[in-house]
Coordinates of C-alpha atoms in Angstrom, one line a residue:
Chain Z
E170 CA 36.9 -2.9 -2.4
A171 CA 33.3 -3.2 -1.4
Q172 CA 32.3 -6.5 -1.9
V173 CA 29.5 -8.8 -1.3
T174 CA 30.8 -12.4 -1.4
Q175 CA 29.2 -15.5 -1.9
N176 CA 30.6 -19.4 -1.7
P177 CA 30.3 -21.7 -3.2
R178 CA 29.8 -20.0 -6.6
Y179 CA 28.8 -23.4 -8.0
L180 CA 27.3 -26.7 -6.1
I181 CA 25.7 -29.9 -7.2
T182 CA 24.4 -31.8 -4.5
V183 CA 21.6 -34.1 -3.8
T184 CA 18.0 -33.8 -2.4
G185 CA 17.9 -33.7 1.3
K186 CA 21.7 -33.1 2.0
K187 CA 21.9 -30.2 4.2
L188 CA 23.4 -27.4 2.6
T189 CA 24.5 -23.4 3.4
V190 CA 25.5 -21.0 1.0
T191 CA 27.6 -18.3 2.7
C192 CA 27.4 -14.7 1.9
S193 CA 29.4 -11.6 3.6
Q194 CA 29.6 -8.2 3.1
N195 CA 32.7 -5.5 3.9
M196 CA 30.7 -2.2 4.0
N197 CA 29.1 -2.6 7.1
H198 CA 25.8 -2.5 5.6
E199 CA 22.5 -3.2 7.8
Y200 CA 20.4 -4.4 4.9
M201 CA 21.2 -7.9 3.2
S202 CA 19.0 -10.0 0.9
W203 CA 18.6 -13.5 -0.4
Y204 CA 17.2 -13.6 -3.8
R205 CA 17.0 -16.8 -6.5
Q206 CA 16.8 -16.1 -10.1
D207 CA 14.4 -18.8 -12.6
P208 CA 14.4 -18.3 -16.4
G209 CA 11.3 -16.2 -17.3
L210 CA 10.4 -15.2 -13.5
G211 CA 13.2 -12.8 -12.9
L212 CA 14.8 -12.0 -9.3
R213 CA 12.4 -12.8 -6.4
Q214 CA 13.2 -12.2 -3.0
I215 CA 13.8 -15.3 -0.2
Y216 CA 14.5 -13.6 3.1
Y217 CA 15.8 -10.1 4.0
S218 CA 17.3 -8.9 7.3
M219 CA 17.4 -5.1 8.2
N220 CA 19.9 -5.5 10.5
V221 CA 21.5 -7.9 13.2
E222 CA 18.7 -10.4 14.4
V223 CA 16.3 -9.2 12.3
T224 CA 15.0 -11.0 9.5
D225 CA 11.8 -11.0 7.6
K226 CA 10.5 -13.3 5.1
G227 CA 10.6 -12.2 1.4
D228 CA 8.3 -13.5 -1.8
V229 CA 9.4 -16.9 -1.6
P230 CA 10.7 -18.4 1.5
E231 CA 9.4 -22.0 1.7
G232 CA 12.3 -24.5 2.0
Y233 CA 14.8 -21.8 3.3
K234 CA 16.3 -20.4 6.4
V235 CA 18.5 -17.4 7.5
S236 CA 20.4 -16.1 10.5
R237 CA 21.9 -12.7 11.1
K238 CA 24.1 -13.2 14.1
E239 CA 26.6 -10.7 12.6
K240 CA 26.3 -7.2 10.7
R241 CA 28.7 -8.4 7.6
N242 CA 27.3 -12.2 7.4
F243 CA 24.0 -13.8 6.2
P244 CA 23.6 -17.2 5.2
L245 CA 21.2 -19.2 3.5
I246 CA 20.4 -22.4 4.6
L247 CA 18.8 -25.3 2.9
E248 CA 17.9 -27.9 5.4
S249 CA 16.3 -30.3 3.0
P250 CA 16.9 -29.2 -0.5
S251 CA 14.6 -30.4 -3.0
P252 CA 15.0 -30.2 -7.1
N253 CA 13.1 -27.1 -7.2
Q254 CA 15.2 -25.3 -5.4
T255 CA 17.9 -25.6 -8.1
S256 CA 18.2 -22.1 -9.1
L257 CA 20.9 -19.1 -9.4
Y258 CA 21.0 -17.7 -5.8
F259 CA 22.1 -13.7 -5.3
C260 CA 22.9 -12.0 -1.9
A261 CA 22.6 -8.5 -1.8
S262 CA 23.6 -5.6 0.7
S263 CA 22.9 -2.1 0.9
L264 CA 23.3 0.9 3.7
F265 CA 19.8 1.1 4.5
A266 CA 16.6 -0.5 2.6
Q267 CA 15.4 3.0 1.8
P268 CA 16.7 4.7 0.2
L269 CA 18.0 3.1 -2.6
D270 CA 19.9 5.5 -4.6
L271 CA 23.2 5.6 -6.6
N272 CA 25.4 6.9 -4.0
Q273 CA 24.3 3.9 -1.7
P274 CA 23.6 1.3 -4.0
Q275 CA 22.4 -2.3 -3.4
H276 CA 25.5 -4.4 -4.0
F277 CA 25.0 -7.7 -5.9
G278 CA 27.3 -10.7 -5.0
D279 CA 28.4 -12.6 -8.3
G280 CA 26.0 -15.7 -7.6
T281 CA 25.5 -19.1 -6.5
R282 CA 24.5 -21.5 -9.2
L283 CA 22.7 -24.6 -7.3
S284 CA 21.6 -27.9 -8.5
I285 CA 19.5 -30.2 -6.5
L286 CA 19.3 -33.7 -8.2
Chain U
G5 CA 4.2 -13.1 -4.3
Q6 CA 3.7 -10.0 -6.3
Q7 CA 5.6 -9.6 -9.1
L8 CA 6.1 -6.2 -11.9
N9 CA 4.7 -6.7 -15.6
Q10 CA 8.1 -6.1 -17.4
S11 CA 7.9 -5.8 -21.2
P12 CA 9.1 -6.8 -23.9
Q13 CA 10.9 -9.7 -22.5
S14 CA 13.4 -9.3 -25.5
M15 CA 14.5 -7.0 -27.8
F16 CA 16.4 -7.0 -30.8
I17 CA 18.0 -3.7 -32.2
Q18 CA 20.8 -2.7 -34.5
E19 CA 23.4 -0.4 -33.1
G20 CA 22.5 3.3 -32.7
E21 CA 18.9 2.4 -32.4
D22 CA 16.8 3.9 -29.3
V23 CA 15.4 1.7 -26.8
S24 CA 12.2 1.6 -24.5
M25 CA 11.1 -0.9 -21.9
N26 CA 8.4 -0.2 -19.1
C27 CA 7.0 -1.6 -16.1
T28 CA 3.8 -1.8 -14.7
S29 CA 1.6 -3.0 -11.4
S30 CA -1.7 -3.1 -10.0
S31 CA 0.2 -1.6 -6.6
I32 CA 1.8 1.8 -5.8
F33 CA 5.2 2.0 -4.9
N34 CA 7.3 4.9 -3.5
T35 CA 10.4 4.0 -5.0
W36 CA 11.3 2.7 -8.6
L37 CA 14.5 1.2 -9.5
W38 CA 16.2 0.1 -12.4
Y39 CA 18.9 -2.5 -13.0
K40 CA 21.2 -4.2 -15.8
Q41 CA 22.7 -7.4 -15.2
D42 CA 25.5 -8.9 -17.4
P43 CA 25.8 -12.5 -18.0
G44 CA 27.4 -14.2 -15.1
E45 CA 27.1 -11.4 -12.7
G46 CA 24.8 -9.9 -10.4
P47 CA 22.6 -7.0 -11.4
V48 CA 23.9 -3.4 -10.9
L49 CA 21.8 -0.5 -10.3
L50 CA 21.5 1.9 -13.2
I51 CA 19.0 4.6 -11.8
A52 CA 16.7 5.2 -9.2
L53 CA 13.5 7.2 -8.6
Y54 CA 11.6 8.5 -5.7
K55 CA 8.7 10.5 -6.9
A56 CA 6.0 10.5 -9.0
G57 CA 6.5 12.0 -12.0
E58 CA 10.4 12.4 -11.5
L59 CA 12.7 12.0 -14.8
T60 CA 16.2 11.4 -14.2
S61 CA 19.2 10.3 -16.7
N62 CA 22.5 8.4 -16.3
G63 CA 24.2 8.9 -19.3
R64 CA 22.2 7.5 -22.6
L65 CA 19.8 6.2 -20.2
T66 CA 16.6 7.9 -18.8
A67 CA 14.1 6.9 -16.8
Q68 CA 10.6 8.3 -15.7
F69 CA 8.3 7.3 -12.5
G70 CA 4.8 7.4 -13.6
I71 CA 2.4 10.2 -12.2
T72 CA 0.0 7.1 -10.6
R73 CA 3.0 5.5 -9.2
K74 CA 2.0 2.3 -10.5
D75 CA 4.6 2.3 -13.7
S76 CA 7.9 3.4 -14.8
F77 CA 9.8 3.3 -18.4
L78 CA 13.2 2.8 -19.2
N79 CA 14.8 4.6 -22.4
I80 CA 18.2 4.0 -23.7
S81 CA 19.5 6.3 -26.5
A82 CA 21.9 5.4 -29.3
S83 CA 22.4 2.1 -28.4
I84 CA 25.8 0.3 -28.4
P85 CA 26.8 -3.5 -28.4
S86 CA 28.0 -3.5 -24.5
D87 CA 24.1 -2.1 -23.9
V88 CA 23.5 -6.0 -24.1
G89 CA 22.2 -7.6 -21.2
I90 CA 19.0 -8.2 -18.9
Y91 CA 17.6 -5.1 -17.5
F92 CA 15.3 -5.3 -14.6
C93 CA 13.1 -3.0 -12.9
A94 CA 12.2 -3.3 -9.2
G95 CA 10.0 -1.5 -7.1
Q96 CA 9.3 -0.9 -3.3
K97 CA 6.1 0.3 -1.7
Q98 CA 7.5 1.8 1.6
G99 CA 10.2 3.1 3.7
G100 CA 12.1 0.7 6.2
S101 CA 11.2 -3.0 6.0
E102 CA 9.5 -3.1 3.0
K103 CA 10.9 -5.6 0.3
L104 CA 12.0 -5.3 -3.0
V105 CA 9.9 -6.6 -6.0
F106 CA 11.3 -7.0 -9.1
G107 CA 10.0 -7.7 -13.0
K108 CA 11.0 -10.5 -15.0
G109 CA 13.5 -8.5 -16.9
T110 CA 14.0 -7.3 -20.6
K111 CA 16.7 -9.4 -22.6
L112 CA 18.5 -6.8 -24.9
T113 CA 20.4 -7.9 -28.0
V114 CA 22.0 -5.4 -29.4
N115 CA 23.5 -6.0 -33.3
P116 CA 26.7 -4.1 -34.5

């Protein structure tokens, strides 16, 4: 089954304690992306990756790092989390960044809810 | 960062009614996408549009890519309770490495 798997699904942690949210896809997709979703702001792209070892900043990259050492994994790293990073995070993947059509949609994970105290 | 202007923010309708929502931008987009998000889940792609003026249907859903390439609308006909959710538009400017920009969403409530 085609899947994008994020872990953990929920995390409550404290300011400054480094954390990593993992994302793995089993579809051999080239394009992967991280979004955060906040009430009233919709989805905002944090980072994306066109392929292995190729990553680019999205709209809101500050305070985040990513890596793409293998095609299937795209972890999101918060080196020193702060309360303004409390959010719902989604990882997504697609075969290519463009075109995105119904035959090759962008698959989203189920989300990771982070609370930074 | 740039976002799309999506309206309305929320809608409360009766089952059977038609629904219309739209997205506008000051920038030109080459691709318009419409997603639906159910509670506790990630967004799911409903319709993808690639050409100005394109009108595409997916069941009871119809979406159009505006002629100016700066807007798109989504219509849902004869709404049913399972249409409840948040609908997002998204745009992409160029092929290749350009990032995807999302609207803030339209929350749809359907009363049986």
